[in-house]
Tab-separated table of N, CA and C in Angstrom:
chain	number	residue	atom	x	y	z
A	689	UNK	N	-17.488	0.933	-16.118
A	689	UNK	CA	-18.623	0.270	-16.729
A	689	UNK	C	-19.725	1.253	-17.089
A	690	UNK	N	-19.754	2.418	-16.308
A	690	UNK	CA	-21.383	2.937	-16.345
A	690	UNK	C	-20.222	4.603	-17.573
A	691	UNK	N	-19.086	4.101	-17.751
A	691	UNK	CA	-18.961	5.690	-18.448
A	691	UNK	C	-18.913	7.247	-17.689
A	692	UNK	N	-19.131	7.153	-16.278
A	692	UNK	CA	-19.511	8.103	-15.883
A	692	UNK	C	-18.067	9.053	-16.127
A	693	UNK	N	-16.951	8.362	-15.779
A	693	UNK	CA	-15.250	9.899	-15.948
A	693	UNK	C	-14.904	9.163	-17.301
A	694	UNK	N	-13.779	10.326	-17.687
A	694	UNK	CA	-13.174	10.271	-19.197
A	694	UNK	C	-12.120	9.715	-18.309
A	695	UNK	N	-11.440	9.978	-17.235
A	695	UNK	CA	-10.418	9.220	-16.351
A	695	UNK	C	-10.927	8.955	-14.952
A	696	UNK	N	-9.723	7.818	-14.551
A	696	UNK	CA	-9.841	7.882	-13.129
A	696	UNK	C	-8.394	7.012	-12.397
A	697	UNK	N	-7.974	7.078	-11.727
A	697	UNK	CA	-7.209	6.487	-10.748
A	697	UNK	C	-6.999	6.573	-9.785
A	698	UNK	N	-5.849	6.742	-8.809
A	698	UNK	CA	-5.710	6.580	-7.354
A	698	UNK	C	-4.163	6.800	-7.099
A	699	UNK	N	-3.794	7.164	-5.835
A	699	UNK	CA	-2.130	7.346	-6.165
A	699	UNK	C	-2.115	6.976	-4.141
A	700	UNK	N	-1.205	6.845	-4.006
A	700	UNK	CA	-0.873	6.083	-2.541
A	700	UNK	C	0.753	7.464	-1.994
A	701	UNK	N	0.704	8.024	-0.993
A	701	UNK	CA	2.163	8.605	-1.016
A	701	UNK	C	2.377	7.997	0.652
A	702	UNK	N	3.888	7.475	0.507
A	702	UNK	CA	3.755	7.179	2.158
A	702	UNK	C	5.099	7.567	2.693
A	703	UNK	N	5.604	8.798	2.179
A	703	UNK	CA	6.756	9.458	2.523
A	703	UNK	C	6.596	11.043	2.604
A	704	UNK	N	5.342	11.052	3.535
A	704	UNK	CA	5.687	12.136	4.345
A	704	UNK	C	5.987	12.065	5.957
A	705	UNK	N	7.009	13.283	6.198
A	705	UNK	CA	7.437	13.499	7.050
A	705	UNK	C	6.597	13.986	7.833
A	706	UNK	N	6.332	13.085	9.331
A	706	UNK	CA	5.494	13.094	10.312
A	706	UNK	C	3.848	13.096	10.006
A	707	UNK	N	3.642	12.778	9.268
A	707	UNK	CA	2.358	12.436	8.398
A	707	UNK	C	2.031	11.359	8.474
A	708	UNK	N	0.829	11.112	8.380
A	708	UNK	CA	0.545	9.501	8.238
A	708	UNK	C	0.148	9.172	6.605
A	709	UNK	N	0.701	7.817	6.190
A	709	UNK	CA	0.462	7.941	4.600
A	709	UNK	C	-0.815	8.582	4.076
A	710	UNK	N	-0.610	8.398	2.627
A	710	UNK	CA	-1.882	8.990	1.993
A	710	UNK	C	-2.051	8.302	1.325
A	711	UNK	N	-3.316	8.120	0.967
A	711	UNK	CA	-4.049	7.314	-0.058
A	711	UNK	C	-5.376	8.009	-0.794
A	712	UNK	N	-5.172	8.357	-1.962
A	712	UNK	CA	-6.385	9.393	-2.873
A	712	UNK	C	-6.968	8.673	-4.073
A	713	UNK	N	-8.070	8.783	-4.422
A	713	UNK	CA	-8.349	8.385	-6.096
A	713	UNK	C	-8.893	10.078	-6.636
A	714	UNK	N	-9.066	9.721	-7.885
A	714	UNK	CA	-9.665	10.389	-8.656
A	714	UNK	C	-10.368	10.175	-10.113
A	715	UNK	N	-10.844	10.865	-10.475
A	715	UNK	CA	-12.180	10.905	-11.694
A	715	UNK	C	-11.991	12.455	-12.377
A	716	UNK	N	-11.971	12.150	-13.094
A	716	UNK	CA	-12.766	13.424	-14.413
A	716	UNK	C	-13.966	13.130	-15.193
A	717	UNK	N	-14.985	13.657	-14.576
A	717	UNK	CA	-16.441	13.512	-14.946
A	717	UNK	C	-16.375	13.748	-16.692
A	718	UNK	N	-17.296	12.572	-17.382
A	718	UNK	CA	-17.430	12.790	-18.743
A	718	UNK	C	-18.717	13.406	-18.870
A	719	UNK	N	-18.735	13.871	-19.706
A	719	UNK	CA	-19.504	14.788	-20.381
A	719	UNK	C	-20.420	15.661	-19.281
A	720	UNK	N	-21.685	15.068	-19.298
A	720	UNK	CA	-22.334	16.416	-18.174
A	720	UNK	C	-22.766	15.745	-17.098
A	721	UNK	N	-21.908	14.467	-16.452
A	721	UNK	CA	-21.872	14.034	-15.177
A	721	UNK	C	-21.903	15.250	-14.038
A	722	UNK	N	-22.220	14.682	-13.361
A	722	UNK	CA	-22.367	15.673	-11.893
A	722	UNK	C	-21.533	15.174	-10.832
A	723	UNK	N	-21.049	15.674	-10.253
A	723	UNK	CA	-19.890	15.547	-9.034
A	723	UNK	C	-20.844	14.643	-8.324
A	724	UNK	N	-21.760	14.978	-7.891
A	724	UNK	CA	-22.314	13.665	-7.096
A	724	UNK	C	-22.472	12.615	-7.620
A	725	UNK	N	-22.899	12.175	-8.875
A	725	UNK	CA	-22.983	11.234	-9.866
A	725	UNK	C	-21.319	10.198	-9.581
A	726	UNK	N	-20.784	11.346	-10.127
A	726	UNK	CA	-19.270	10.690	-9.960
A	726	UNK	C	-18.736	10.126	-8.789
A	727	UNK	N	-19.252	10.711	-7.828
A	727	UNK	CA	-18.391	10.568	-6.388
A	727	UNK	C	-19.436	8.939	-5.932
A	728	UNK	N	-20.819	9.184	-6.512
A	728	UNK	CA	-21.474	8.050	-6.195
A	728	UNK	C	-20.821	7.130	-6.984
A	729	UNK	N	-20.421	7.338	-8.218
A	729	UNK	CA	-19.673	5.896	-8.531
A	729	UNK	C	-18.096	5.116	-8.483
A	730	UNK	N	-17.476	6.625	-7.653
A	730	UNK	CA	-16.218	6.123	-6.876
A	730	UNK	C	-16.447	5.596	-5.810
A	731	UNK	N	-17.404	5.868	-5.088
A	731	UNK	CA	-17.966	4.998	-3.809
A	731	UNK	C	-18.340	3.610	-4.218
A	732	UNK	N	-18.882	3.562	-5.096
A	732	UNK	CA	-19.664	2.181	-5.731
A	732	UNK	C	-18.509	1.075	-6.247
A	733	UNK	N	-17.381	1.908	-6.843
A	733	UNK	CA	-16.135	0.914	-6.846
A	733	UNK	C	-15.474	0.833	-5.801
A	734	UNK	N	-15.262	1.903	-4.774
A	734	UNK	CA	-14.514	1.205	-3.774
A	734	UNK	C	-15.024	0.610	-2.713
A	735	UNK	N	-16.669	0.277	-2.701
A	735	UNK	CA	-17.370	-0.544	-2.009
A	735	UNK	C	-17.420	-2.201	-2.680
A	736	UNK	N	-16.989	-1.755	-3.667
A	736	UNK	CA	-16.921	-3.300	-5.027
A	736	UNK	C	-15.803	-3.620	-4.254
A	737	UNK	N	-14.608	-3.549	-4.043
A	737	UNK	CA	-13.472	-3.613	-4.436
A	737	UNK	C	-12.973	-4.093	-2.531
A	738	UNK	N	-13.807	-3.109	-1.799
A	738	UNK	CA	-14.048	-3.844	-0.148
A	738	UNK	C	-14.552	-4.974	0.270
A	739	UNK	N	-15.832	-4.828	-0.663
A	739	UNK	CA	-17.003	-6.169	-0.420
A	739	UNK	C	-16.105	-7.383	-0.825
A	740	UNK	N	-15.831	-7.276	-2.175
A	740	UNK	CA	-15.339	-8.477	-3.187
A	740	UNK	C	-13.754	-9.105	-3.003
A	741	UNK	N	-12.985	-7.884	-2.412
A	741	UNK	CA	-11.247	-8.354	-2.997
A	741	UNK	C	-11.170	-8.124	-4.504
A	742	UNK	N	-9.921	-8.268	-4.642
A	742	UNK	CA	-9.593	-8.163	-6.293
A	742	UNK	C	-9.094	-9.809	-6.144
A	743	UNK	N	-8.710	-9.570	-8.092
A	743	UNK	CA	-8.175	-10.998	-8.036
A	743	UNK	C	-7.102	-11.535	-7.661
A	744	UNK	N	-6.368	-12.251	-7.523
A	744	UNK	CA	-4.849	-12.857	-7.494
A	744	UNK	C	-3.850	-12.079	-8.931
A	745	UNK	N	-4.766	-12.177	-10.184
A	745	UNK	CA	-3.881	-11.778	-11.265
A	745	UNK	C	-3.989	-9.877	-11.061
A	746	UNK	N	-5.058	-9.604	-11.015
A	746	UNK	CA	-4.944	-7.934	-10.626
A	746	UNK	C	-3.950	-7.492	-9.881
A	747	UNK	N	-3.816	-8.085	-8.368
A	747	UNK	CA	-2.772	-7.790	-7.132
A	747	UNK	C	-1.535	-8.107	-8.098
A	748	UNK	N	-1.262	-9.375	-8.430
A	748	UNK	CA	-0.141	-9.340	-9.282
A	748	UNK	C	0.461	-8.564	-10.577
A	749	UNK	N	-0.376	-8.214	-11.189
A	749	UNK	CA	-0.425	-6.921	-12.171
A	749	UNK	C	0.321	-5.847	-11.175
A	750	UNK	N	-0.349	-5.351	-10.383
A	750	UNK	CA	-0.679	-4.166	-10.089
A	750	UNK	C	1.024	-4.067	-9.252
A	751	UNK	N	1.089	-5.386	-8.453
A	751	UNK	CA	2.725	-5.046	-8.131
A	751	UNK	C	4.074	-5.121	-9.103
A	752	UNK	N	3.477	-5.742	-9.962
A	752	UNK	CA	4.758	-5.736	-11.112
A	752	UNK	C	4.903	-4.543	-11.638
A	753	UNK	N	3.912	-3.287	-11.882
A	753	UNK	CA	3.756	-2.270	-12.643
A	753	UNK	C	4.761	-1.373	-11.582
A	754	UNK	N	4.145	-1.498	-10.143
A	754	UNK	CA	4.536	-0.680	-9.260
A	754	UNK	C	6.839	-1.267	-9.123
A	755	UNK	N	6.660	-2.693	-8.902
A	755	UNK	CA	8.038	-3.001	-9.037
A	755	UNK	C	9.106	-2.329	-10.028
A	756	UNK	N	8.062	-2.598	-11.552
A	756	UNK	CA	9.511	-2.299	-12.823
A	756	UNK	C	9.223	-0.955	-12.664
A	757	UNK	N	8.381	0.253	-12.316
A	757	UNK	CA	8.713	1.565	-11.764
A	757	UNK	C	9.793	1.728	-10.958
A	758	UNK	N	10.070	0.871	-10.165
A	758	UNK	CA	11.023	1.232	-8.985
A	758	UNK	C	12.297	0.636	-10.181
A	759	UNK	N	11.989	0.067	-10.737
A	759	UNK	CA	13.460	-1.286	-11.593
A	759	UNK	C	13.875	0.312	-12.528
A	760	UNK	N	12.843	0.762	-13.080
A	760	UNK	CA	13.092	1.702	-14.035
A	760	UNK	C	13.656	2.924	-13.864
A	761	UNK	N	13.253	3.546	-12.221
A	761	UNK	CA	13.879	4.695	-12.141
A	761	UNK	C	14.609	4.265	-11.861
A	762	UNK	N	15.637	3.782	-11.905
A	762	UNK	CA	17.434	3.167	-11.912
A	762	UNK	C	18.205	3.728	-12.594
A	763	UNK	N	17.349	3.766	-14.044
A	763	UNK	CA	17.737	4.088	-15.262
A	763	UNK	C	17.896	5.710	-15.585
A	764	UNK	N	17.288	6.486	-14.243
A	764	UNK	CA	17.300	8.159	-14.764
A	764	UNK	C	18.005	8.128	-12.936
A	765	UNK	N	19.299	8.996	-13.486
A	765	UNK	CA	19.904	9.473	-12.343
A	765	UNK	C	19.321	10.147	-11.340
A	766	UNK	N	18.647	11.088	-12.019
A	766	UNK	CA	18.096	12.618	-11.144
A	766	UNK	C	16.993	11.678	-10.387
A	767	UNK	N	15.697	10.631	-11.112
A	767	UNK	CA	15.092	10.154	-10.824
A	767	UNK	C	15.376	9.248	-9.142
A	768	UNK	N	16.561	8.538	-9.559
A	768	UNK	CA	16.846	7.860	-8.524
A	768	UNK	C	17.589	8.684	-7.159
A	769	UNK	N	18.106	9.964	-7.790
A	769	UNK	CA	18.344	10.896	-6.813
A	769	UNK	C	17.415	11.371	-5.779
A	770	UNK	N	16.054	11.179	-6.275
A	770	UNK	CA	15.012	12.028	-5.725
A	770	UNK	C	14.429	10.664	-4.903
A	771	UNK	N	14.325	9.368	-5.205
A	771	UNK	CA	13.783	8.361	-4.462
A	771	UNK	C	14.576	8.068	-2.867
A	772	UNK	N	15.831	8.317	-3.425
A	772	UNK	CA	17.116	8.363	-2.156
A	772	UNK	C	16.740	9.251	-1.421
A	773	UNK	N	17.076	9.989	-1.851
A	773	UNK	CA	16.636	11.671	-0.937
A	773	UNK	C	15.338	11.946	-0.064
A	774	UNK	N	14.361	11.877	-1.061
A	774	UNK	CA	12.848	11.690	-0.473
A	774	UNK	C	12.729	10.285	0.685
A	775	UNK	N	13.527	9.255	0.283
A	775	UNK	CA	13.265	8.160	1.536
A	775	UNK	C	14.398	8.954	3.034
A	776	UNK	N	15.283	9.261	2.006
A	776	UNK	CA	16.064	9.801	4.097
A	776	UNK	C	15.751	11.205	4.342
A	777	UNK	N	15.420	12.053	3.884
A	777	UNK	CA	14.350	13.031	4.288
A	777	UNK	C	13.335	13.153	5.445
A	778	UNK	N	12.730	11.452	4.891
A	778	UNK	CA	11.614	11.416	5.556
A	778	UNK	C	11.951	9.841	6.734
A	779	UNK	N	13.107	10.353	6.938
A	779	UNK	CA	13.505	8.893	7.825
A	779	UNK	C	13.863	7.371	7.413
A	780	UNK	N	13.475	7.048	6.323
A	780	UNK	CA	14.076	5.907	5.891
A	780	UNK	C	15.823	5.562	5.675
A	781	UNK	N	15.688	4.702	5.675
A	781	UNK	CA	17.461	4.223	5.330
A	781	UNK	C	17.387	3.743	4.103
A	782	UNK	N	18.935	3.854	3.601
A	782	UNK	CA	19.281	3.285	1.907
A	782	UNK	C	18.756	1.893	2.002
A	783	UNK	N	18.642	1.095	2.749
A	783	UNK	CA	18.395	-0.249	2.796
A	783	UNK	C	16.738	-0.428	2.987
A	784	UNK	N	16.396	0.648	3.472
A	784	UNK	CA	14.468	0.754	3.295
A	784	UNK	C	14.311	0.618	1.602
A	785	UNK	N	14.980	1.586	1.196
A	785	UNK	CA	14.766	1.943	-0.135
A	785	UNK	C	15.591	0.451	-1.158
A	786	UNK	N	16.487	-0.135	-0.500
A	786	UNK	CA	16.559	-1.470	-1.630
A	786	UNK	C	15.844	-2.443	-1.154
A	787	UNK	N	14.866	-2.812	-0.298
A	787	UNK	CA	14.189	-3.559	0.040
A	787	UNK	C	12.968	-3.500	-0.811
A	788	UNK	N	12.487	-2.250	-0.426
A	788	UNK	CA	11.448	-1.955	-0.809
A	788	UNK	C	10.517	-2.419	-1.789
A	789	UNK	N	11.162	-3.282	-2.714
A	789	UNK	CA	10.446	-4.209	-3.954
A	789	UNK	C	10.011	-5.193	-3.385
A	790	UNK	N	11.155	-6.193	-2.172
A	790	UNK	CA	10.830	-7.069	-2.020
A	790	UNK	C	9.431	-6.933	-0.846
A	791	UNK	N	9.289	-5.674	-0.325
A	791	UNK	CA	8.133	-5.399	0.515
A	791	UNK	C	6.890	-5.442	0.314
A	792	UNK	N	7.021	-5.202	-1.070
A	792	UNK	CA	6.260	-4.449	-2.107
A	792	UNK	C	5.427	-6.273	-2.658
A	793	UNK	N	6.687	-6.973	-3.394
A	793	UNK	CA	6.021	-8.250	-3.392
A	793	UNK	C	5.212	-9.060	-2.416
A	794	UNK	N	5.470	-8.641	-0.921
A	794	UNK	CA	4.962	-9.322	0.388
A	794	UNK	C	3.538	-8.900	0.525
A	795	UNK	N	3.125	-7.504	-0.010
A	795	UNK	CA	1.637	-7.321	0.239
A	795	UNK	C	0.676	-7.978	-0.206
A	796	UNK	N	-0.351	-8.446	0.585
A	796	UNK	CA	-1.678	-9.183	0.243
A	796	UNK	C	-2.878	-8.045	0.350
A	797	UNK	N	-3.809	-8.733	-0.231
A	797	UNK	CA	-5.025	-8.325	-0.719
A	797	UNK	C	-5.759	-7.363	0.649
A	798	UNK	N	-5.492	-7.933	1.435
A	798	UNK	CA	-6.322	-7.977	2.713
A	798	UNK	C	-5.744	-7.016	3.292
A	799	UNK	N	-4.211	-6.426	3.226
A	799	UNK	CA	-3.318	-5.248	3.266
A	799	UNK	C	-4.181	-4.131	2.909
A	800	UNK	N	-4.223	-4.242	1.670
A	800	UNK	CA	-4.463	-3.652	0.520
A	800	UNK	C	-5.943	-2.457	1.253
A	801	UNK	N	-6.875	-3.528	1.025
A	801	UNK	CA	-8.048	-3.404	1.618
A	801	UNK	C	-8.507	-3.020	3.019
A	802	UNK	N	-7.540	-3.198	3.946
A	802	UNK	CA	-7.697	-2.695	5.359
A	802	UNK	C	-7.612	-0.988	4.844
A	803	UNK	N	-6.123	-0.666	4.682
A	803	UNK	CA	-5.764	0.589	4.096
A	803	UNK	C	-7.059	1.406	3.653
A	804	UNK	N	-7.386	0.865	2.834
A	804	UNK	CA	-8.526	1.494	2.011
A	804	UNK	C	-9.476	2.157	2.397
A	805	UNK	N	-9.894	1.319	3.753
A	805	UNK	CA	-10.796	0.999	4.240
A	805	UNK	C	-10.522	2.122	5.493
A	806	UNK	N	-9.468	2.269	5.961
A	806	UNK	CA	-9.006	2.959	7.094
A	806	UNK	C	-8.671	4.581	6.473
A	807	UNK	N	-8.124	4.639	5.156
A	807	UNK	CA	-7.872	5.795	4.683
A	807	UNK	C	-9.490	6.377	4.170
A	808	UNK	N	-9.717	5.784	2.844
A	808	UNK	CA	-11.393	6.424	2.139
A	808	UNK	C	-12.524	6.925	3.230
A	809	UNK	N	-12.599	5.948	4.607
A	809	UNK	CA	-13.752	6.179	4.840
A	809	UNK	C	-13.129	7.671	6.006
A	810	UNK	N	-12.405	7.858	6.469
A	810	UNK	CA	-12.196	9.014	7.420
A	810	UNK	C	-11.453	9.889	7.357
A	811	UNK	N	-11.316	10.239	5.819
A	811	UNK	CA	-10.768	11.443	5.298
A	811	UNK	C	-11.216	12.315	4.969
A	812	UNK	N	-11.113	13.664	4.617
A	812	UNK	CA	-11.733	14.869	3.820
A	812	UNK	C	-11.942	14.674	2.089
A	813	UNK	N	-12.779	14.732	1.880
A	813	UNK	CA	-13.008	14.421	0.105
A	813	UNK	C	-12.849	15.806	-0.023
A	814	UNK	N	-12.207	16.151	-1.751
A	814	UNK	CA	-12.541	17.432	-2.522
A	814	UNK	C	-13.070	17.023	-3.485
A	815	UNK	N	-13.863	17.818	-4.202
A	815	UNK	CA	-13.995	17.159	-5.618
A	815	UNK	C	-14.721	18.722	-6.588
A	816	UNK	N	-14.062	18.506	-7.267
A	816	UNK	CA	-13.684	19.713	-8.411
A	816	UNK	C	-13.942	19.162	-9.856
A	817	UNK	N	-14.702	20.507	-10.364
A	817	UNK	CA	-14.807	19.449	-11.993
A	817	UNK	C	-14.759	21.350	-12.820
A	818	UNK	N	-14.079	20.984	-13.863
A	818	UNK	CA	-13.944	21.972	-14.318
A	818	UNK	C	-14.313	21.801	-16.020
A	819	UNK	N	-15.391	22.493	-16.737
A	819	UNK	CA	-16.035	22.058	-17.756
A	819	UNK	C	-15.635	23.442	-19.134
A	820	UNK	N	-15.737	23.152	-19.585
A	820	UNK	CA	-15.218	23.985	-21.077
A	820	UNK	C	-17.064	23.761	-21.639
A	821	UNK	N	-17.403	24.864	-21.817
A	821	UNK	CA	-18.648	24.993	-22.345
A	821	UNK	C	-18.347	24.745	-24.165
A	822	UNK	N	-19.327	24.638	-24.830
A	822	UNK	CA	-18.886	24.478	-26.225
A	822	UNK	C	-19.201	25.717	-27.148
A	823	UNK	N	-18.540	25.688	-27.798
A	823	UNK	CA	-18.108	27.035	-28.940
A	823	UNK	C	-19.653	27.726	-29.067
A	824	UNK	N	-19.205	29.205	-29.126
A	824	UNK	CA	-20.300	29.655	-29.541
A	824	UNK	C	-20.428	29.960	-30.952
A	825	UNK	N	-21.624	30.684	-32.133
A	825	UNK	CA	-21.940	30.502	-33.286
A	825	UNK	C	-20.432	30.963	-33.762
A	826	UNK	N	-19.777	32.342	-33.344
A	826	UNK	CA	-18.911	32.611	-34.216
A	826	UNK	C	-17.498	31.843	-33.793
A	827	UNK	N	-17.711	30.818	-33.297
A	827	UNK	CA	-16.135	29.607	-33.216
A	827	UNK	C	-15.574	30.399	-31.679
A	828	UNK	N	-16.081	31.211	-31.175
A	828	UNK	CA	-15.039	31.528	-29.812
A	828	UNK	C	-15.402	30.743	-28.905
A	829	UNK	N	-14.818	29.962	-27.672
A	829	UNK	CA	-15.146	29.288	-26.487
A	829	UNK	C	-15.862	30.032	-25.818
A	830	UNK	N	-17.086	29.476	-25.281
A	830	UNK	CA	-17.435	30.107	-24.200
A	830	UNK	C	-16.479	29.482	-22.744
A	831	UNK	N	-16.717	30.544	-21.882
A	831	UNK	CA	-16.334	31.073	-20.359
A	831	UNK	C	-16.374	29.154	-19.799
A	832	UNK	N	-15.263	28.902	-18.611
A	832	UNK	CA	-15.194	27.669	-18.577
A	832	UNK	C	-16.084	27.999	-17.011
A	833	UNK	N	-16.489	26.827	-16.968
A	833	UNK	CA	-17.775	26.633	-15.410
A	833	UNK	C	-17.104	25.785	-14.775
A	834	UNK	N	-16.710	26.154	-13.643
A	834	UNK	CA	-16.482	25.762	-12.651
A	834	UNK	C	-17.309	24.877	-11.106
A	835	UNK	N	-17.095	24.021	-10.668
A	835	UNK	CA	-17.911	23.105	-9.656
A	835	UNK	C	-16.816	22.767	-8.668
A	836	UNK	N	-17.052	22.684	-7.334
A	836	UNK	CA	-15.864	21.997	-6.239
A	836	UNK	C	-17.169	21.817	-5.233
A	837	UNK	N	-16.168	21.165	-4.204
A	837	UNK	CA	-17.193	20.902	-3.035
A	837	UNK	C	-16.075	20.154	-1.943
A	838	UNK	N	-16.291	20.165	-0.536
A	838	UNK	CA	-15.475	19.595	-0.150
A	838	UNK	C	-16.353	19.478	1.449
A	839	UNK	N	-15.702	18.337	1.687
A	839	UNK	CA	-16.817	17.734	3.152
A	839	UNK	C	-16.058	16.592	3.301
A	840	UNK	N	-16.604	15.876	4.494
A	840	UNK	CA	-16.187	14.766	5.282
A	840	UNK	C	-16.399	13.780	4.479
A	841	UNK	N	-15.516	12.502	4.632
A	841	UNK	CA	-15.847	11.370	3.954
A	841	UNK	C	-17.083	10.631	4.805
């Protein structure tokens, strides 16, 4: 809403070995946003998103996308090689891995949101922005500027 990244999303991994899952978002600050700017308004959505719940049609979106991913890598060998592999690697069974949709359909909102809630707030944040200055008179790029920072959630 406020424009602040040119992107943003989030990615979930829960197949590491002896690890406890992961759960990350991210942003690419637009134009001459500031890492704090940004990070204040990834906080601001995932305080939206704690406070409020999502909707019934979002959760449902959001597992169908995640389902026909799993329906789709079917379709690339190597792909489905690596889902097999990566689940008994990391301890799962072939039958974790054909379930897994229907697991996938079983999650509620409130799942969703505990997670969130248990991962965002007591993790290590990084946050990195890397900017391309704009051309100088005779058309060459200037030198790209660099920003990171990293601290407690």
């Amino acid at each position: 809403e406020d424009a602040l990244a040119a992107s943003a999303g989030g990615w979930y991994g829960g197949s590491a070995l002896g690890a406890e899952t992961s759960f990350g978002v991210y942003a690419a600050p637009r134009g001459e946003t500031s890492l704090e700017t940004l990070e204040a308004g990834i906080d601001a959505v995932i305080a939206e998103l704690v406070d409020n719940g999502a909707s019934v049609e979002e959760v449902d979106r959001a597992k169908r996308r995640i389902i026909a991913g799993a329906v789709y890598a079917q379709d690339s060998q190597s792909r489905l090689a690596r889902v097999f592999g990566s689940a008994l690697a990391s301890g799962d069974t072939v039958e974790d891995v054909q379930e897994w949709p229907a697991r996938i359909e079983s999650v509620t909102i409130d799942q969703v949101i505990a997670d969130i809630i248990d991962h965002y707030e007591k993790h290590i944040r990084f946050l990195a922005a890397v900017r391309r200055k704009p051309r100088d008179s005779s058309g060459k790029p200037e030198p790209v500027e660099s920003e990171h920072r990293r601290g407690q959630a």
